[in-house]
Coordinates of C-alpha atoms in Angstrom, one line a residue:
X1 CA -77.7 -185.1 135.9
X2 CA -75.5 -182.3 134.0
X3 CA -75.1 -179.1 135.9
X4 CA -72.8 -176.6 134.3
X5 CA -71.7 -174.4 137.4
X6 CA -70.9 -171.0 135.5
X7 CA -71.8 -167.6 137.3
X8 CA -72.3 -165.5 134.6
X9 CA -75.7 -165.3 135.3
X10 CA -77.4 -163.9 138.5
X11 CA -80.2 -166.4 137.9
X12 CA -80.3 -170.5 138.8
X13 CA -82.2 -172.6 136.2
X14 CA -83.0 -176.2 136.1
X15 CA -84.7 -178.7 133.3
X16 CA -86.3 -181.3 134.3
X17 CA -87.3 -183.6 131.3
X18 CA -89.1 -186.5 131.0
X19 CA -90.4 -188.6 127.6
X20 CA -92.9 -190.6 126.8
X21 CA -94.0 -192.6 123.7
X22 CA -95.7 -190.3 120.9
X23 CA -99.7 -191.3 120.0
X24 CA -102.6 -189.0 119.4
X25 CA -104.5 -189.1 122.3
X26 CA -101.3 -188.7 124.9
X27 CA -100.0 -185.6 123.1
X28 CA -103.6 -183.5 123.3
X29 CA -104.2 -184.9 126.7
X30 CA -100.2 -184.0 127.9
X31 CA -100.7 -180.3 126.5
X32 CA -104.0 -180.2 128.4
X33 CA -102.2 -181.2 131.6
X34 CA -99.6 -178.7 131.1
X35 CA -102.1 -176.1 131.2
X36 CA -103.0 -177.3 135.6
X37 CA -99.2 -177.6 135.7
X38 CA -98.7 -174.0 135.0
X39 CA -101.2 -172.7 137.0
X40 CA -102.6 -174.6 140.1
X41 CA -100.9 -177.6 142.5
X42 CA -102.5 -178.8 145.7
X43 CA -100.9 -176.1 147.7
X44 CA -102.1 -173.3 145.8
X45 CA -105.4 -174.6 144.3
X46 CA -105.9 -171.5 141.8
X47 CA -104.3 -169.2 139.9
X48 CA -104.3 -166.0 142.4
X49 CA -102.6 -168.1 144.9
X50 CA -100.2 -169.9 142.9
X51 CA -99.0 -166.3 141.3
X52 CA -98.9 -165.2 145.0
X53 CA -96.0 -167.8 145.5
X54 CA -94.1 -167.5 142.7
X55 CA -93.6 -163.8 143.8
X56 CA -93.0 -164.3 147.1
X57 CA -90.4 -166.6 146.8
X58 CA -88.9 -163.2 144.7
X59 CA -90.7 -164.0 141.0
X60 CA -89.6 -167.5 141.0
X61 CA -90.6 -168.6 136.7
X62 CA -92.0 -171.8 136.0
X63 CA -92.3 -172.8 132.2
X64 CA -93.5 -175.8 130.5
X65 CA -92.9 -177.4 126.7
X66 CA -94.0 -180.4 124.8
X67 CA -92.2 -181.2 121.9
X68 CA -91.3 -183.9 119.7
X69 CA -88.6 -186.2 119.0
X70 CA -89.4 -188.6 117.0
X71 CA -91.6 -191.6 118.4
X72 CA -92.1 -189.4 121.6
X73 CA -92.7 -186.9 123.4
X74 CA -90.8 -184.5 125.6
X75 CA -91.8 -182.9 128.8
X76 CA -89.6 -180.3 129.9
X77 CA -90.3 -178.1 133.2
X78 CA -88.1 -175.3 134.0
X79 CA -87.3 -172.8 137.0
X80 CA -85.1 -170.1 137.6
X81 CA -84.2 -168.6 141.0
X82 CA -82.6 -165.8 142.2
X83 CA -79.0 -166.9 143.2
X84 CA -79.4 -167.0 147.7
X85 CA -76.1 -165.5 147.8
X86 CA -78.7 -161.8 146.3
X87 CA -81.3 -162.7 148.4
X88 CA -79.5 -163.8 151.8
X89 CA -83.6 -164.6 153.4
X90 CA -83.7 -167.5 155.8
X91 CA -85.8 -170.0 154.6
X92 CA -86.0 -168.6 150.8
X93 CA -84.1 -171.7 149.1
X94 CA -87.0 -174.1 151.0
X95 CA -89.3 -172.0 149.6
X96 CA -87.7 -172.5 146.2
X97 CA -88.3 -176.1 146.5
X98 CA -91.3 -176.3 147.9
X99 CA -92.6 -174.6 144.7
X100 CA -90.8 -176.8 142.6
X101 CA -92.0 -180.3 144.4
X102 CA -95.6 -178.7 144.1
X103 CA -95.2 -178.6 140.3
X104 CA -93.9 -181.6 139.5
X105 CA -95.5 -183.8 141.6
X106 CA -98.7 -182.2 143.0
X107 CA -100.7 -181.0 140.3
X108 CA -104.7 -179.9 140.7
X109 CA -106.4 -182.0 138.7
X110 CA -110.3 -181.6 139.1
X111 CA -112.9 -181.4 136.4
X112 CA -112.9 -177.5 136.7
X113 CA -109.5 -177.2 136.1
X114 CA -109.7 -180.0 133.3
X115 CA -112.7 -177.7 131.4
X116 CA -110.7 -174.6 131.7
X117 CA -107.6 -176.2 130.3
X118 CA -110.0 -177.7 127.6
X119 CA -111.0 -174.1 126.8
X120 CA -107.1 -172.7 127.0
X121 CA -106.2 -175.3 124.2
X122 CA -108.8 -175.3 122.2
X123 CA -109.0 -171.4 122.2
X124 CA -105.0 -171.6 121.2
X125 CA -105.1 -174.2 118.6
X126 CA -107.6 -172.3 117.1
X127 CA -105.4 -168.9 116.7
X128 CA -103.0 -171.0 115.6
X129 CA -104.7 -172.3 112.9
X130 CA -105.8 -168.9 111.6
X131 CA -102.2 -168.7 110.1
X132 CA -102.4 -170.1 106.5
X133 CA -98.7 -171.2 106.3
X134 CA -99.7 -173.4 110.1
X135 CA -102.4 -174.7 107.8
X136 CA -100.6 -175.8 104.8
X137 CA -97.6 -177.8 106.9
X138 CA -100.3 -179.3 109.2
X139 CA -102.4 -180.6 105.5
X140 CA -98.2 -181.6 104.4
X141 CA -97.6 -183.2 108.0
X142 CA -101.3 -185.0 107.6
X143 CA -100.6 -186.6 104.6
X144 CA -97.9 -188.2 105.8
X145 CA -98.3 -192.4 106.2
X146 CA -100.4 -192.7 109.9
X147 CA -97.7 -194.8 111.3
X148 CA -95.1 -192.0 111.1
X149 CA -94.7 -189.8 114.3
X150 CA -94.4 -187.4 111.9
X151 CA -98.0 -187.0 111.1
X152 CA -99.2 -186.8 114.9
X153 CA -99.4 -183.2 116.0
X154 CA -97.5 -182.9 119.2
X155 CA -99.4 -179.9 120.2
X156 CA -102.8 -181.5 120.2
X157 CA -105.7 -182.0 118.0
X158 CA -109.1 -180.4 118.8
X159 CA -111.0 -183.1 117.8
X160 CA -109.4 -185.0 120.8
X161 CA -109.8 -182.5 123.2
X162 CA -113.7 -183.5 124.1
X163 CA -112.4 -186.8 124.3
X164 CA -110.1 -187.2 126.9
X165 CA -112.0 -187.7 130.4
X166 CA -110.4 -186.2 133.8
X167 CA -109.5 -190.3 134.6
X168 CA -107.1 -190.2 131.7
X169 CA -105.8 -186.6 133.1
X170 CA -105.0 -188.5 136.1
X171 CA -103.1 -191.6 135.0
X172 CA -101.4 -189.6 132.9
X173 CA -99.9 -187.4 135.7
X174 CA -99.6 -190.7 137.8
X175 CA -97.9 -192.3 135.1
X176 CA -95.5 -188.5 134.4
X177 CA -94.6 -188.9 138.1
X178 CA -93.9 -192.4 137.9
X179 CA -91.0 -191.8 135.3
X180 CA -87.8 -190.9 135.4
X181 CA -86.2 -187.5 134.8
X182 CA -82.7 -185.9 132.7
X183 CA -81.8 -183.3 134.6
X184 CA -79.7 -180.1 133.2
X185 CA -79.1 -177.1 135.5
X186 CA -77.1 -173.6 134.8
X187 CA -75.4 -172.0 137.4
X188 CA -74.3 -172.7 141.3
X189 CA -77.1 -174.4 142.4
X190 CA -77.2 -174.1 145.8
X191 CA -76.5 -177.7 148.3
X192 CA -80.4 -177.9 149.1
X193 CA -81.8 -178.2 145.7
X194 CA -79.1 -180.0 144.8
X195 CA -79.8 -182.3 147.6
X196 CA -83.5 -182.1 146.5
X197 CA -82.4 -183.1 142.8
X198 CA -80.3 -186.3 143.8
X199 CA -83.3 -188.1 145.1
X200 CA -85.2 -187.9 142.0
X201 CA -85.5 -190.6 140.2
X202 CA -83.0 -189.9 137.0
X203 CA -81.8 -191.8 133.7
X204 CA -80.3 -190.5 130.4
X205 CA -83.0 -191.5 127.7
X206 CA -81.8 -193.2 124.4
X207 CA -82.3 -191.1 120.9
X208 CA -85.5 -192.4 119.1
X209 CA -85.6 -195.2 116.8
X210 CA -88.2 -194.5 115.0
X211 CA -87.6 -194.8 110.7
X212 CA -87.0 -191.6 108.7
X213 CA -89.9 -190.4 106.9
X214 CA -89.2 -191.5 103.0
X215 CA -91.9 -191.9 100.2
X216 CA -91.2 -193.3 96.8
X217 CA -94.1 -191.0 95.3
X218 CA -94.8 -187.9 96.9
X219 CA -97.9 -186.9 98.4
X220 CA -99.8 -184.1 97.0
X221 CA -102.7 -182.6 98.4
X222 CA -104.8 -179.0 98.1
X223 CA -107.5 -177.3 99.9
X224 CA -108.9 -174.1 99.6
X225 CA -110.1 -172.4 102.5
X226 CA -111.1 -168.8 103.8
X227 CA -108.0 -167.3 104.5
X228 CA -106.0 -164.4 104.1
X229 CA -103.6 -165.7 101.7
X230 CA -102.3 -169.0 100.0
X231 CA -99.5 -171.2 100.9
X232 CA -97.4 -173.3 100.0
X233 CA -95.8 -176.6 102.3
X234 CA -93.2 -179.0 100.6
X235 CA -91.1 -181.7 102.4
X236 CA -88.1 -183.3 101.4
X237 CA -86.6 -186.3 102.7
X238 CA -83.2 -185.8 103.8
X239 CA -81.9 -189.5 104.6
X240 CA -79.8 -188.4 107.5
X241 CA -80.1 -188.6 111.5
X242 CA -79.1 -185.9 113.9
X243 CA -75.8 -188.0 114.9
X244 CA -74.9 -188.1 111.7
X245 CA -71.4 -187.2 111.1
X246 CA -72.6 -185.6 108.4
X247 CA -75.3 -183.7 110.0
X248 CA -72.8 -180.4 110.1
X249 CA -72.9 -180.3 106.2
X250 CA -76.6 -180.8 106.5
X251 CA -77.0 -177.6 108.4
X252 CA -75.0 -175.5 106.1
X253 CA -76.9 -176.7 103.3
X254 CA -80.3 -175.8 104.8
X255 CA -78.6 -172.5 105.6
X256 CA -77.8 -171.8 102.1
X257 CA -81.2 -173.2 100.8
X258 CA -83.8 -171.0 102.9
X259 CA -82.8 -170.8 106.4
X260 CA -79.6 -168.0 106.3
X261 CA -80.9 -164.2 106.3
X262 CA -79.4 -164.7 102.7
X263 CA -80.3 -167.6 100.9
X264 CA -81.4 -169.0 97.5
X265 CA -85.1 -169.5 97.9
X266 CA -85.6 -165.5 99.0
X267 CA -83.0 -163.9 96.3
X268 CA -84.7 -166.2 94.1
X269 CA -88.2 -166.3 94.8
X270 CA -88.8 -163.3 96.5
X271 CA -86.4 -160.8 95.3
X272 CA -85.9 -161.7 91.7
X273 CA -89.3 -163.0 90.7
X274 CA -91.4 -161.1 93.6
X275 CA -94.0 -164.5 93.8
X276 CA -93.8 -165.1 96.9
X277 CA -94.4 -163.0 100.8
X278 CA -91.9 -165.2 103.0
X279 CA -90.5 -168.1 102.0
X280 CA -88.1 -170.4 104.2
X281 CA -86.6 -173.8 105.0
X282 CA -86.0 -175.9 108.1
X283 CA -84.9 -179.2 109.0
X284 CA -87.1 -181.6 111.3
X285 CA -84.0 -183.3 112.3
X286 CA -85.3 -186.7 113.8
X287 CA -87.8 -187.2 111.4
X288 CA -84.5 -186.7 108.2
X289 CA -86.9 -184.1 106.8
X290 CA -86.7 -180.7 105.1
X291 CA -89.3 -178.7 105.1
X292 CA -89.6 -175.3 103.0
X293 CA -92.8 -172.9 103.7
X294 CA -93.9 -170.2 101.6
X295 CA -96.6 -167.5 101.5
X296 CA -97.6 -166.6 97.8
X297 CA -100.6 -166.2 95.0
X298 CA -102.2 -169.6 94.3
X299 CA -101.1 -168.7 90.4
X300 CA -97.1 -168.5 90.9
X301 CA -97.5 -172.3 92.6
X302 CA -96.0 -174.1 89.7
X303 CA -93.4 -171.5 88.9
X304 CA -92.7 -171.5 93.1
X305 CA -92.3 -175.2 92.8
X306 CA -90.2 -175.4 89.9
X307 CA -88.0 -172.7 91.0
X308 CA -87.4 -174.7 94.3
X309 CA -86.5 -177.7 92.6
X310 CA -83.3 -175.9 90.4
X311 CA -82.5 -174.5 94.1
X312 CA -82.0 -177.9 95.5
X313 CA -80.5 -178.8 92.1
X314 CA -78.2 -176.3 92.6
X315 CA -76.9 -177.7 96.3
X316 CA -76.6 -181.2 94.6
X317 CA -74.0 -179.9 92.3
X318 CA -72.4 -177.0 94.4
X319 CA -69.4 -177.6 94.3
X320 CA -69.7 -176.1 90.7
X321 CA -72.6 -173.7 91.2
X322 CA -72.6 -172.7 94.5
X323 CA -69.7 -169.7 95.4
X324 CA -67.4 -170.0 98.3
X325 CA -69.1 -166.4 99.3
X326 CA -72.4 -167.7 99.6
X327 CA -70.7 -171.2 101.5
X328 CA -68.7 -168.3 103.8
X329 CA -72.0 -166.5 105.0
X330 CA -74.0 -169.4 105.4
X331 CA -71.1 -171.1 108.3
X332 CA -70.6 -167.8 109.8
X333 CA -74.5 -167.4 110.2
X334 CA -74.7 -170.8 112.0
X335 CA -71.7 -170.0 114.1
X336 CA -73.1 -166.6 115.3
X337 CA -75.9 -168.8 116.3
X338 CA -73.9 -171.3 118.1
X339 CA -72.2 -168.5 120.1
X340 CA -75.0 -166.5 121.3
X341 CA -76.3 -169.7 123.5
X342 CA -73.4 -168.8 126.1
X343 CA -75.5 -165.6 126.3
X344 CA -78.7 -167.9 127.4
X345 CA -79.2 -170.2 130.3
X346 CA -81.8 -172.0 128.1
X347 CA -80.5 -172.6 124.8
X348 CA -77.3 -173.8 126.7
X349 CA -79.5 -176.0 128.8
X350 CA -81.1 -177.3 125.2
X351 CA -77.2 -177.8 124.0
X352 CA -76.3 -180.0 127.2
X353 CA -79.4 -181.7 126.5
X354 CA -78.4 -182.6 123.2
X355 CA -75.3 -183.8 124.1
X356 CA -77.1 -186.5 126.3
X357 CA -79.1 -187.5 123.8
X358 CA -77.1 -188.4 120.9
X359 CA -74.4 -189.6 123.1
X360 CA -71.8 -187.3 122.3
X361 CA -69.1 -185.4 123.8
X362 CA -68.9 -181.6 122.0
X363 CA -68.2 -178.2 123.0
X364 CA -69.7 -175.1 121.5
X365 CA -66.1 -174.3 119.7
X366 CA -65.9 -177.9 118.6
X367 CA -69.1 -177.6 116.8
X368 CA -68.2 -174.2 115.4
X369 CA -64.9 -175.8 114.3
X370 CA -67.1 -179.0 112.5
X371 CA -69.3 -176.1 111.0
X372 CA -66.5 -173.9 109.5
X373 CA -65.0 -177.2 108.2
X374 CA -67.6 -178.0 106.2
X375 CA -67.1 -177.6 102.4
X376 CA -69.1 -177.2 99.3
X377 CA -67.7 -181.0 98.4
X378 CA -69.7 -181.7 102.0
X379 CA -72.9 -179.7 100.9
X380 CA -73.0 -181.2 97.6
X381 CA -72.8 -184.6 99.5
X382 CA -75.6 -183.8 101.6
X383 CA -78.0 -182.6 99.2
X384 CA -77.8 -185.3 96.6
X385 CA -80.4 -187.2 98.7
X386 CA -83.3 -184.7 99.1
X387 CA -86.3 -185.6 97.4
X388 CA -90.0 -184.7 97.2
X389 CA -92.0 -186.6 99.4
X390 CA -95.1 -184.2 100.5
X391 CA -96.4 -181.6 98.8
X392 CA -99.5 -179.2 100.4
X393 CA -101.1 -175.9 99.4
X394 CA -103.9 -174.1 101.1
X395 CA -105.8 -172.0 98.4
X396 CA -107.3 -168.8 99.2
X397 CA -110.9 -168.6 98.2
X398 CA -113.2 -165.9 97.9
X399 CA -116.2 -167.6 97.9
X400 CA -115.3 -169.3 101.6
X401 CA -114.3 -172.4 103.0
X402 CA -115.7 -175.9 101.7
X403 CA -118.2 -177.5 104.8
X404 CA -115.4 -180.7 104.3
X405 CA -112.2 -178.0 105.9
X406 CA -114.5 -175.8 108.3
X407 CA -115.4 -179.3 109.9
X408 CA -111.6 -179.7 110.2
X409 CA -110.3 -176.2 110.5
X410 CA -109.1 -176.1 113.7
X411 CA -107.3 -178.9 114.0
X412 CA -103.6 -178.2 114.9
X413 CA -100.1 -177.6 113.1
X414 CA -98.4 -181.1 113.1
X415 CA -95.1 -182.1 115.1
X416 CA -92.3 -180.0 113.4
X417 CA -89.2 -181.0 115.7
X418 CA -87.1 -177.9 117.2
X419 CA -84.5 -176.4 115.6

């Protein structure tokens, strides 16, 4: 357990974060559970009730996440409190807990609340999926080789969602309570949760294992759908892990490439040649992928891809074609990033966590020091490995979708990992 005991903020927060392996039918049936965690626990057996708690004990928040990392999943629930020293009410930090013990370990699982969570996902994976450039990285993510976590969405798949009884809701939970927590906390958490907390079972998880995603020939696929506009999904492989010590470079790279307010794929793409709406880059960093996204006419594709392509040629020879301006804007971007988490419980919470997991030992200013360190020698070095290994576009067509994609067209984005 990592509690940082600042008091800049009036607020307490915990994470509590468990994982479990990655596989299809665990990820759609975890995000269904979610749904009866946020909502209903044996206490307060519907919503009305359960929103009637959380305000009494003065707007106690609850959230839940799912997300990826690698091979598996991650479950993190969070609370925040008022401080007791603000509210000064006999018996509120007991109330506090109670709330919390209900959530985690008390869940309402019956067959109406399983159909309405059913409904909940469904209904959302469906918006989702609206989005042309969700569709495009969830064709790029399904191409993938089967065996890869990367090509299992970690939000669920509608398909699975009829599937998945209210047993396997159960043993799921059973099996969620049954497993041990990391626990992060912000703030001077007071001696009763903290008391509460220590009896928990606990463990620090090791960082996943699982390959990097690499392709000797990449693959290419295309669909043409109903949609408001085309897009375009490509995904390189970067050939690095996240405790990398070259990982630093890696960001500054991506930074420069498509993911800086100012970068080479926008000036180039979008403000030079105007084929494109949006066009960006991120890394999925425990998959050693790069994946760049772009909203455009279906007849600017080629010239999109080839313009990418002398982008990333670019970075693998910066050091000669890259300015020390651009390599300036790029760190200073990332370090105004790294310096507004002291302003949020979570994202410092998500920077302990971190920490943990890669087994490391680094401050904030430490990592801003790595990041202003890095040179365009270091860029070059990290971009000489990229290469295509996915490429997806969703073609807008007027005369409608093919019966083959409405059969699948709800089906959800695949696991892209946080950053």
């Amino acid at each position: 357990m990592r509690i940082n005991p600042t008091n800049k903020f009036s607020d307490h927060s915990i994470s509590l974060r468990r994982m479990i392996d990655l596989n299809r039918k665990d990820a759609t049936a975890l995000n269904l559970l979610l749904y009866i965690l946020n909502g209903k626990t044996e206490k307060f057996p519907n919503r009305q009730l359960f929103s009637q708690a959380l305000n009494h004990a003065y707007a106690l928040r609850a959230y839940s996440n799912v997300s990826g990392f690698g091979d598996r999943m991650l479950l993190d629930i969070r609370f925040s409190w008022i401080s007791e020293d603000l509210v000064q009410e006999e018996g509120y930090i007991r109330e506090v807990i109670d709330l919390i013990d209900q959530i985690l370990f008390h869940p309402c699982i019956t067959q109406k609340n399983l159909d309405e969570a059913k409904y909940l996902l469904k209904n959302r994976l469906s918006m989702q999926m609206q989005d042309p450039d969700t569709q495009a990285v969830r064709l790029l993510f399904e191409s993938m080789p089967e065996d890869h976590p990367i090509s299992i969405p970690v939000q669920g798949s509608i398909e699975e969602i009829d599937k998945i009884t209210l047993e396997e809701i159960k043993q799921l939970a059973k099996r969620l309570s049954e497993t041990p927590f990391e626990i992060i906390g912000v703030g001077s958490i007071e001696k009763e949760v903290m008391d509460y907390l220590n009896a928990l079972p606990m463990q620090d998880y090791e960082c996943s294992k699982s390959p990097l995603i690499d392709l000797k020939q990449p693959a290419i696929v295309t669909a043409k759908r109903d949609i408001a506009q085309s897009s375009l999904a490509l995904l390189y492989a970067t050939h690095m892990k996240p405790d990398s010590s070259d990982y630093f470079a890696l960001m500054v790279m991506n930074a420069i490439l498509g993911s800086a307010p100012m970068n080479l794929l926008f000036e180039e793409i979008r403000e030079k040649h105007s084929f494109c709406y949006s066009i960006s880059s991120s890394l999925i960093r425990f998959d050693g992928a790069l994946l760049i996204v772009t909203g455009a006419q279906k007849d600017h594709f080629d010239e999109i891809r080839e313009l990418i392509a002398a982008q990333i040629d670019k970075l693998k020879h910066a050091t000669k074609m890259i300015s020390e301006e651009r390599l300036t804007s790029a760190r200073l971007d990332i370090v105004d990033a790294i310096r507004t988490q002291e302003d949020s419980a979570l994202r410092l919470m998500a920077q302990m966590f971190m920490n943990i997991y890669l087994k490391r030992e680094i401050s904030s200013e430490q990592m801003i020091d790595k990041i202003l360190n890095v040179s365009l020698e270091d860029v070059e070095k990290a971009a000489r490995p990229l290469h295509l290994i996915g490429d997806a576009s969703v073609i807008q067509s007027a005369e409608g979708a093919s019966e083959e994609l409405l059969n699948s067209d709800l089906e959800e984005i695949m696991q892209t990992s946080n950053e």
